[in-house]
GROMACS .gro file of C-alpha atoms in nm:
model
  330
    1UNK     CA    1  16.382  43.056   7.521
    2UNK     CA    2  16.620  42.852   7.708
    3UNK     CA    3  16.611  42.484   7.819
    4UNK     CA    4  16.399  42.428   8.131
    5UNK     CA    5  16.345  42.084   8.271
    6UNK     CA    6  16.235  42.126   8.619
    7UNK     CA    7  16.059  41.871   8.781
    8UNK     CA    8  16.121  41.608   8.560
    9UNK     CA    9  16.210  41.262   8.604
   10UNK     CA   10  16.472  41.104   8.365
   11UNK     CA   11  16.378  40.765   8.276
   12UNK     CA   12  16.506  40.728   7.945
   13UNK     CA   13  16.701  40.961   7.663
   14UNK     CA   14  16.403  40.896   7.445
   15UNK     CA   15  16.158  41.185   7.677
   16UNK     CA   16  16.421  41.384   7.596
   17UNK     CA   17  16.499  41.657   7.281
   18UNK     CA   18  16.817  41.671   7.132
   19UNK     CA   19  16.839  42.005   7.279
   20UNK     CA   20  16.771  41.903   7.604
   21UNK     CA   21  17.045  41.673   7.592
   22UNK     CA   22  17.295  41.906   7.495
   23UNK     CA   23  17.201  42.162   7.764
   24UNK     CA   24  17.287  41.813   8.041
   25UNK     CA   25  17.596  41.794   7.855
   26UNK     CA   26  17.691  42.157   7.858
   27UNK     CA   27  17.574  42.141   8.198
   28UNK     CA   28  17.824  41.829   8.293
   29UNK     CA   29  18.103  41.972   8.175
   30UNK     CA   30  18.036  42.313   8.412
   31UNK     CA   31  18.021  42.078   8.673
   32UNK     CA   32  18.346  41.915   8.626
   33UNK     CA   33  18.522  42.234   8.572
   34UNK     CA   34  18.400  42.360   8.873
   35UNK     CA   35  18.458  42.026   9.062
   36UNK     CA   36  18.874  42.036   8.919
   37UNK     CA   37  18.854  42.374   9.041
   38UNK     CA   38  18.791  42.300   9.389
   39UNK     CA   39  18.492  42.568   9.370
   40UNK     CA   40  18.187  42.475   9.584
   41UNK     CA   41  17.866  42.481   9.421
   42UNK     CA   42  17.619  42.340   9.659
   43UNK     CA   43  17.321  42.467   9.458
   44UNK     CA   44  17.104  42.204   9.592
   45UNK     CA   45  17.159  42.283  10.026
   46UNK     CA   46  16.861  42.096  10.190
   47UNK     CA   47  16.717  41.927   9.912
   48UNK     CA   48  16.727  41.520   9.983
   49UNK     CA   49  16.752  41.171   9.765
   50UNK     CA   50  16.725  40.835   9.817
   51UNK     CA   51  16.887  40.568   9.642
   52UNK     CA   52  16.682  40.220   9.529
   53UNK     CA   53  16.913  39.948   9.444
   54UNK     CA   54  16.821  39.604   9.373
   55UNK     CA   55  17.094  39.539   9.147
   56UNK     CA   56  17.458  39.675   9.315
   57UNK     CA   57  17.712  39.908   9.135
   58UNK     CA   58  18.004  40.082   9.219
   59UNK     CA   59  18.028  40.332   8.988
   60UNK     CA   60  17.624  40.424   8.961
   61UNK     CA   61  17.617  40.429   9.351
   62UNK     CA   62  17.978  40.639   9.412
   63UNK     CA   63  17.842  40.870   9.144
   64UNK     CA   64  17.502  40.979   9.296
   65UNK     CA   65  17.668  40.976   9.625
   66UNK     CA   66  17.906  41.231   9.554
   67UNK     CA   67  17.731  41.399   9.321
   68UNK     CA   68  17.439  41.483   9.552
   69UNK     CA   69  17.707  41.594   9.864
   70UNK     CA   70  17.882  41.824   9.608
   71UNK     CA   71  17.548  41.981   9.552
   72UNK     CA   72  17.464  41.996   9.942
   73UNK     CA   73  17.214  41.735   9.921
   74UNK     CA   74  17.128  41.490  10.193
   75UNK     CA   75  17.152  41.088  10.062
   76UNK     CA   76  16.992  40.771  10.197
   77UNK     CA   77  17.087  40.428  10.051
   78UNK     CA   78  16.873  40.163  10.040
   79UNK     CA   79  16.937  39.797   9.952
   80UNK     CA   80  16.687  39.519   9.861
   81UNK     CA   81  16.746  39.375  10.266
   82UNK     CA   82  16.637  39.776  10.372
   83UNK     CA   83  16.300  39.824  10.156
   84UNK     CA   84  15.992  39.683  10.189
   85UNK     CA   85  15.940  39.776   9.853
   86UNK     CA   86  15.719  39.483   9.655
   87UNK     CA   87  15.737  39.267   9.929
   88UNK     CA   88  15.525  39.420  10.257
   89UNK     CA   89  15.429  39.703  10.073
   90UNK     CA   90  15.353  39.805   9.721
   91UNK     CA   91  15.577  39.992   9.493
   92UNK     CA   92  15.277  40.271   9.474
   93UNK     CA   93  15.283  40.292   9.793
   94UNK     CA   94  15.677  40.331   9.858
   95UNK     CA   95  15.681  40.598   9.597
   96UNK     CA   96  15.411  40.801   9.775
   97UNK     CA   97  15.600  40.773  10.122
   98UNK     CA   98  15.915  40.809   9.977
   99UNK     CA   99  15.762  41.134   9.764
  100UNK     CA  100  15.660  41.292  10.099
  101UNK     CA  101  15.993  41.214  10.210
  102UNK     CA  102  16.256  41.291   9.950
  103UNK     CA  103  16.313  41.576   9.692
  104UNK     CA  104  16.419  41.301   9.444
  105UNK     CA  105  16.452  40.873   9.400
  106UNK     CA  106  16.699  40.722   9.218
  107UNK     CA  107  16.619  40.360   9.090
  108UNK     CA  108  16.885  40.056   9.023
  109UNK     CA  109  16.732  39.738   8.930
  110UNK     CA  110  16.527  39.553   8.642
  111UNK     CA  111  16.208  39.627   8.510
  112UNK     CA  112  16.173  39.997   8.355
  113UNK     CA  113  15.828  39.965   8.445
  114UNK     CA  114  15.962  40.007   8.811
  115UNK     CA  115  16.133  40.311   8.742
  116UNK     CA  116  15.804  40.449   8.578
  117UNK     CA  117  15.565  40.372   8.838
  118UNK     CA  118  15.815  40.541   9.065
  119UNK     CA  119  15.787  40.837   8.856
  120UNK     CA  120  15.396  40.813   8.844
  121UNK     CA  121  15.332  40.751   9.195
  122UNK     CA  122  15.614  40.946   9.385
  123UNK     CA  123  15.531  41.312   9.228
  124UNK     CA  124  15.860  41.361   9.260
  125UNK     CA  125  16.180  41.340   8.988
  126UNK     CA  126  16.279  41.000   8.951
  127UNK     CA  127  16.619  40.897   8.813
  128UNK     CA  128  16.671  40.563   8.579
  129UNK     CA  129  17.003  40.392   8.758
  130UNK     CA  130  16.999  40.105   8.540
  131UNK     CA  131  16.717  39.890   8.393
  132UNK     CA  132  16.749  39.597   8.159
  133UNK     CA  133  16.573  39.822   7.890
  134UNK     CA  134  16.761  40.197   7.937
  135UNK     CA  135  17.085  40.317   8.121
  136UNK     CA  136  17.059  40.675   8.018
  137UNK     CA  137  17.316  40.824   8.307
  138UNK     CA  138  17.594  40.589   8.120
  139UNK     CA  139  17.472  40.769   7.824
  140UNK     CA  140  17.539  41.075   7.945
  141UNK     CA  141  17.899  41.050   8.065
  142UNK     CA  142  17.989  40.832   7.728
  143UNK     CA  143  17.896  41.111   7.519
  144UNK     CA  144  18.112  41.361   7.742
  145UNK     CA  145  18.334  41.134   7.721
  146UNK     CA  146  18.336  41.172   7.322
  147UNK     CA  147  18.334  41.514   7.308
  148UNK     CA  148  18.601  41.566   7.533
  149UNK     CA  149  18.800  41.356   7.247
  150UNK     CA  150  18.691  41.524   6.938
  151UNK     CA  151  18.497  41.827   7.026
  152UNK     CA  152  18.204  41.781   6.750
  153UNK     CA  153  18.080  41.465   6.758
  154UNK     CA  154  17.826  41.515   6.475
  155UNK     CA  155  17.860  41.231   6.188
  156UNK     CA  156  18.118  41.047   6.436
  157UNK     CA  157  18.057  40.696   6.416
  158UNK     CA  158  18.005  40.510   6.754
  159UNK     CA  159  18.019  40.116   6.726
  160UNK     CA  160  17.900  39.868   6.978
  161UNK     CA  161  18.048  39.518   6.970
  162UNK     CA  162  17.910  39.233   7.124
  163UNK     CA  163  17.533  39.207   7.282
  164UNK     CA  164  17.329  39.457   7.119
  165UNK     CA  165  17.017  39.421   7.267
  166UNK     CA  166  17.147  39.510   7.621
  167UNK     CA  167  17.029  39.880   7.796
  168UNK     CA  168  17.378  39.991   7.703
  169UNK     CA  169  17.324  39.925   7.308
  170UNK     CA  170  16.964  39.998   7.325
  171UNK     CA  171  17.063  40.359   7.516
  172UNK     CA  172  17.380  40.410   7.288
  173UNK     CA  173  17.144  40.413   6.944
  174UNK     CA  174  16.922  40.615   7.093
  175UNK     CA  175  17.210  40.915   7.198
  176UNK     CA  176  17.334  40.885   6.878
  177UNK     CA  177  17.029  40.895   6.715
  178UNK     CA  178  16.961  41.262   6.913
  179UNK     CA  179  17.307  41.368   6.894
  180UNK     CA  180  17.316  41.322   6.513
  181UNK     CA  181  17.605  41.050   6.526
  182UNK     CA  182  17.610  40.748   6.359
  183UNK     CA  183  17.574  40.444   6.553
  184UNK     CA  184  17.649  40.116   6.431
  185UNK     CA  185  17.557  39.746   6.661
  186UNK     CA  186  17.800  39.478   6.472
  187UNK     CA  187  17.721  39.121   6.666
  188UNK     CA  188  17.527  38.797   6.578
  189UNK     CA  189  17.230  38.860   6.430
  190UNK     CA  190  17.034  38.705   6.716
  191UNK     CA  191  17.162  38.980   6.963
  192UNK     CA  192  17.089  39.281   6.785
  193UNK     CA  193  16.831  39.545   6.905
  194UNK     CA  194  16.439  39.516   6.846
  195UNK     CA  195  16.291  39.578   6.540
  196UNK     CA  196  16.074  39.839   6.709
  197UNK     CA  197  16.330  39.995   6.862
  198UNK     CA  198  16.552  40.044   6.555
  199UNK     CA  199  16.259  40.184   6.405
  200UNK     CA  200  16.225  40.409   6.615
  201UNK     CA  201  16.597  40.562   6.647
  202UNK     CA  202  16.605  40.537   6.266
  203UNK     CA  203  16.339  40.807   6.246
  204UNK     CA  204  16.488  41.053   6.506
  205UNK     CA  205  16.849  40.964   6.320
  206UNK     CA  206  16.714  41.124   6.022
  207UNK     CA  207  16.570  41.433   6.130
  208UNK     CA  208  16.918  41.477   6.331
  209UNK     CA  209  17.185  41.359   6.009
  210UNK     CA  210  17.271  41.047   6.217
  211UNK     CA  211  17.250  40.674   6.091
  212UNK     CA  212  17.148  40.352   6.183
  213UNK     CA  213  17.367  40.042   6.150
  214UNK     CA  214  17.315  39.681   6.204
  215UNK     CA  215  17.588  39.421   6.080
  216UNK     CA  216  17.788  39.070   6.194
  217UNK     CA  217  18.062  39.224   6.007
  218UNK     CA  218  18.364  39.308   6.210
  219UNK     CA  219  18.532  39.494   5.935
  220UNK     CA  220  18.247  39.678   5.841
  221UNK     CA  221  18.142  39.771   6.194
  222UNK     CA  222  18.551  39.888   6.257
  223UNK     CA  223  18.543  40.093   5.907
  224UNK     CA  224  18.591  40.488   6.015
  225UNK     CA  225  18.473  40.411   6.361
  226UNK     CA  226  18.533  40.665   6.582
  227UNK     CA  227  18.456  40.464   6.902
  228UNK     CA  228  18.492  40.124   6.966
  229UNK     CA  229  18.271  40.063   7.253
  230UNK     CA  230  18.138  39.700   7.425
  231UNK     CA  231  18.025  39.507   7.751
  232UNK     CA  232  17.991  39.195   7.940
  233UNK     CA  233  17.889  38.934   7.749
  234UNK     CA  234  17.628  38.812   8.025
  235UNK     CA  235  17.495  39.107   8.184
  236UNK     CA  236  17.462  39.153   8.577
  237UNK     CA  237  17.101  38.955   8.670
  238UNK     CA  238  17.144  38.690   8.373
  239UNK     CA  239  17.192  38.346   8.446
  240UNK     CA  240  17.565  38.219   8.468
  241UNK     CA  241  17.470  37.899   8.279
  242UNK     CA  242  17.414  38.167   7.948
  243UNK     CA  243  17.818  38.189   7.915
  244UNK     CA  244  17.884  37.898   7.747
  245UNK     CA  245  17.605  37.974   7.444
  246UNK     CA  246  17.737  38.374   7.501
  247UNK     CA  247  18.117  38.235   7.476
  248UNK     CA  248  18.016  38.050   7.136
  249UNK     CA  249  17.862  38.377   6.959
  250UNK     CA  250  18.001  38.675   7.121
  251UNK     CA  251  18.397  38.542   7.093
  252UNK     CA  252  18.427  38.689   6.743
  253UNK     CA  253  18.350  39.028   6.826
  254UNK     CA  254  18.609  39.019   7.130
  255UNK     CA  255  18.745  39.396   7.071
  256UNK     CA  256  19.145  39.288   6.996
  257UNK     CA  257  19.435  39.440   6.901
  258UNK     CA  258  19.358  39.309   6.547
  259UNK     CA  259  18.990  39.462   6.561
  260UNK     CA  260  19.130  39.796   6.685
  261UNK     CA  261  19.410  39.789   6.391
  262UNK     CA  262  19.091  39.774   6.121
  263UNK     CA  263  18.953  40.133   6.237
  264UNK     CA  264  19.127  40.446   6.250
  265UNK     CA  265  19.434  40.511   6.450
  266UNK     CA  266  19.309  40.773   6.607
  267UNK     CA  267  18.954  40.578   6.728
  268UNK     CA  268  18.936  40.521   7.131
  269UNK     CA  269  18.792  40.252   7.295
  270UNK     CA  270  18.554  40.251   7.579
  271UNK     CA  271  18.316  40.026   7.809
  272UNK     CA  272  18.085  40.090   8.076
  273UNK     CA  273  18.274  39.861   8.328
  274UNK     CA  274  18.306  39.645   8.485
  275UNK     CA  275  18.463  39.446   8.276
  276UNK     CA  276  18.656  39.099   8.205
  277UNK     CA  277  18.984  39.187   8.045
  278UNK     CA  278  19.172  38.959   8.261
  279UNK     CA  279  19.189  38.684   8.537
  280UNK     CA  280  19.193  38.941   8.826
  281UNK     CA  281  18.823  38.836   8.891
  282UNK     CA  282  18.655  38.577   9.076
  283UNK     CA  283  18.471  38.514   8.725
  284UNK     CA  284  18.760  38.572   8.487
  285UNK     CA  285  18.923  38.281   8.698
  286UNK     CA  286  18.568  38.026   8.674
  287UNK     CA  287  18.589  38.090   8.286
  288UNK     CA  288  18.964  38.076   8.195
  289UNK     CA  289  18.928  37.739   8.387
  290UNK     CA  290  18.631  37.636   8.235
  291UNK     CA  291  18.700  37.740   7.855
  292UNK     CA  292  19.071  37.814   7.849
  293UNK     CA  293  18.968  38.229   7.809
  294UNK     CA  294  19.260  38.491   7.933
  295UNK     CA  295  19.004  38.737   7.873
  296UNK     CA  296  18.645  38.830   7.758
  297UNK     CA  297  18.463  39.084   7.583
  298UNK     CA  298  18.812  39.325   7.547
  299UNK     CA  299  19.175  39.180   7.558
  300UNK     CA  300  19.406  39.312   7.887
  301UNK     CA  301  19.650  39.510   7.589
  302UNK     CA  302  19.308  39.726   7.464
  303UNK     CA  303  19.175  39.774   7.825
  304UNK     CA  304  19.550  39.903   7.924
  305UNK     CA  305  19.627  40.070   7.608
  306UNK     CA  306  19.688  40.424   7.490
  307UNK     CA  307  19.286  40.436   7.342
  308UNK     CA  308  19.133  40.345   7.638
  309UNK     CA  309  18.929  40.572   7.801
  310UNK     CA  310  18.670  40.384   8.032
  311UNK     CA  311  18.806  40.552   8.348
  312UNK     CA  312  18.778  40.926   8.197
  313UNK     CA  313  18.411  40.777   8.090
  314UNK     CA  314  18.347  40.622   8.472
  315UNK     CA  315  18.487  40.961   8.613
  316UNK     CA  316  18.199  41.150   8.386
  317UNK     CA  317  17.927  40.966   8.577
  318UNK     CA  318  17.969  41.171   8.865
  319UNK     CA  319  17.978  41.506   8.665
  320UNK     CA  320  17.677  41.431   8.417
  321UNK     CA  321  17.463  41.250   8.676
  322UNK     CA  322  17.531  41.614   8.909
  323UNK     CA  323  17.377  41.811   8.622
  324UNK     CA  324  17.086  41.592   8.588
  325UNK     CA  325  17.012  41.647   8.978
  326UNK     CA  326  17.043  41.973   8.958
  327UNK     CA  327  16.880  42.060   8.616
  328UNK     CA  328  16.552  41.892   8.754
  329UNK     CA  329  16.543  41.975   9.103
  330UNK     CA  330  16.675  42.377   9.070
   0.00000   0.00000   0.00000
């Protein structure tokens, strides 16, 4: 019987079977053959979305954007200044209106408990954007991403530098976990995912052949990695005064040309963007001046370099976040 998840909402990778992650996967990479083709598949004509966003992207709003015209779909984008939401009016009652209006609501901001309620109330398929607990679109097109480099990525070792309690980290462990990978988080011990949490991924690890990983070792995070992955060191939302503590832990797990040389020549590098690899940035510029950094989480030779692949990654947002669309609302 094949994979059928119609009507669903997509909150977080965890609802999800390993199966049913491979069939979004499969289905991404139709997608972007079709969409490098220049062959029209607007299998969605009619059907409409509207975009939430309290917290602002480029690549999460471009993605759905495109991705829903490419499937024929309708889009309306609103902003925290263009939503009433919480303020006049309560969320439940925004998701019923906006369930009567819209074949589907995509939802950008903080709390996943947002996200769920607009699942619960809407009764229509709700799509996680970004929340400080899950990011499981990102997950989605990093995993493409992956296979597009080495084909099977079972037993492939995936390790994430830096923060490891962010919705990246938490969402990465929990992909790897389904896809049978092994995931390793190598920061300071006081940024490292929840003990629940790892608990939890640990469990569906086994019953897949993955692993769990937790170290502050750089060398034994970088031993046969596969992918050397990280983020922003203070995530979008946090408070600016948390760089100077962030600086203090997070600088010896910058990803370097010396970190890259301990895993394999062949492992690629990747990050969600954006990112601070240089002083091309309003912030770059505020901390080089302030603590004497050139860059941040990933030195300007790594970001430019022949391993990178964070723009084939941002590219695969639009392609996986098309199948999820159309995979729940066919």
């Amino acid at each position: 019987m094949g994979v059928n998840i119609s009507g669903r909402s997509f909150l977080k990778l965890l609802d999800f079977s390993s199966e049913e992650i491979k069939y979004l996967l499969n289905l991404s990479a139709e997608f972007k053959r079709l969409k490098m083709a220049g062959i029209s598949h607007k299998h969605l004509e009619g059907k409409q979305i509207v975009l939430l966003f309290e917290k602002t992207s480029t690549r999460t709003r471009c993605a759905f954007e495109v991705a829903a015209r490419d499937l024929g779909m309708g889009v309306t984008f609103l902003d925290p200044a263009s939503s009433q939401m919480g303020k006049k009016e309560s969320l439940a009652d925004t998701a019923k209106v906006l369930g009567r209006m819209y074949d589907a609501i995509e939802y950008r901001g903080y709390k996943q408990e947002v996200v769920e309620d607009l699942a619960k109330y809407s009764g229509v398929p709700v799509y996680n954007g970004l929340t400080d607990e899950f990011h499981p679109t990102q997950m989605l097109a990093d995993i493409l991403t992956v296979q597009e480099e080495y084909g099977d990525i079972r037993g492939r070792k995936l390790t994430f530098f830096g923060d490891a309690r962010n919705n990246v980290a938490n969402s990465l462990m929990v992909v790897c976990a389904k896809l049978g990978m092994r995931f390793c988080a190598c920061g300071p011990k006081e940024l490292m995912p929840s003990d629940e949490l790892v608990k939890e991924c640990k469990k569906i690890a086994k019953e897949n052949g993955g692993e769990i990983e937790l170290t502050s070792d750089i060398k034994v995070g970088a031993k046969d990695c596969d992918v050397v992955y990280t983020d922003l060191w203070v995530s979008m939302g946090e408070d600016s005064a948390l760089w100077e503590k962030r600086i203090a832990l997070l600088e010896p797990y910058q990803v370097n040309k010396e970190l890259m040389e301990l895993a394999k020549p062949t492992t690629i590098f990747m990050h969600c963007l954006p990112s601070f690899h240089d002083l091309e940035t309003t912030v770059g510029q505020e901390i080089h001046e302030k603590f004497g950094l050139e860059a941040m989480e990933v030195t300007d030779d790594v970001f430019l370099g022949k391993q990178a692949r964070q723009f084939d990654e941002a590219e695969n947002r639009m392609h996986t976040i098309k199948a999820v669309m159309y995979a729940t609302l066919k």
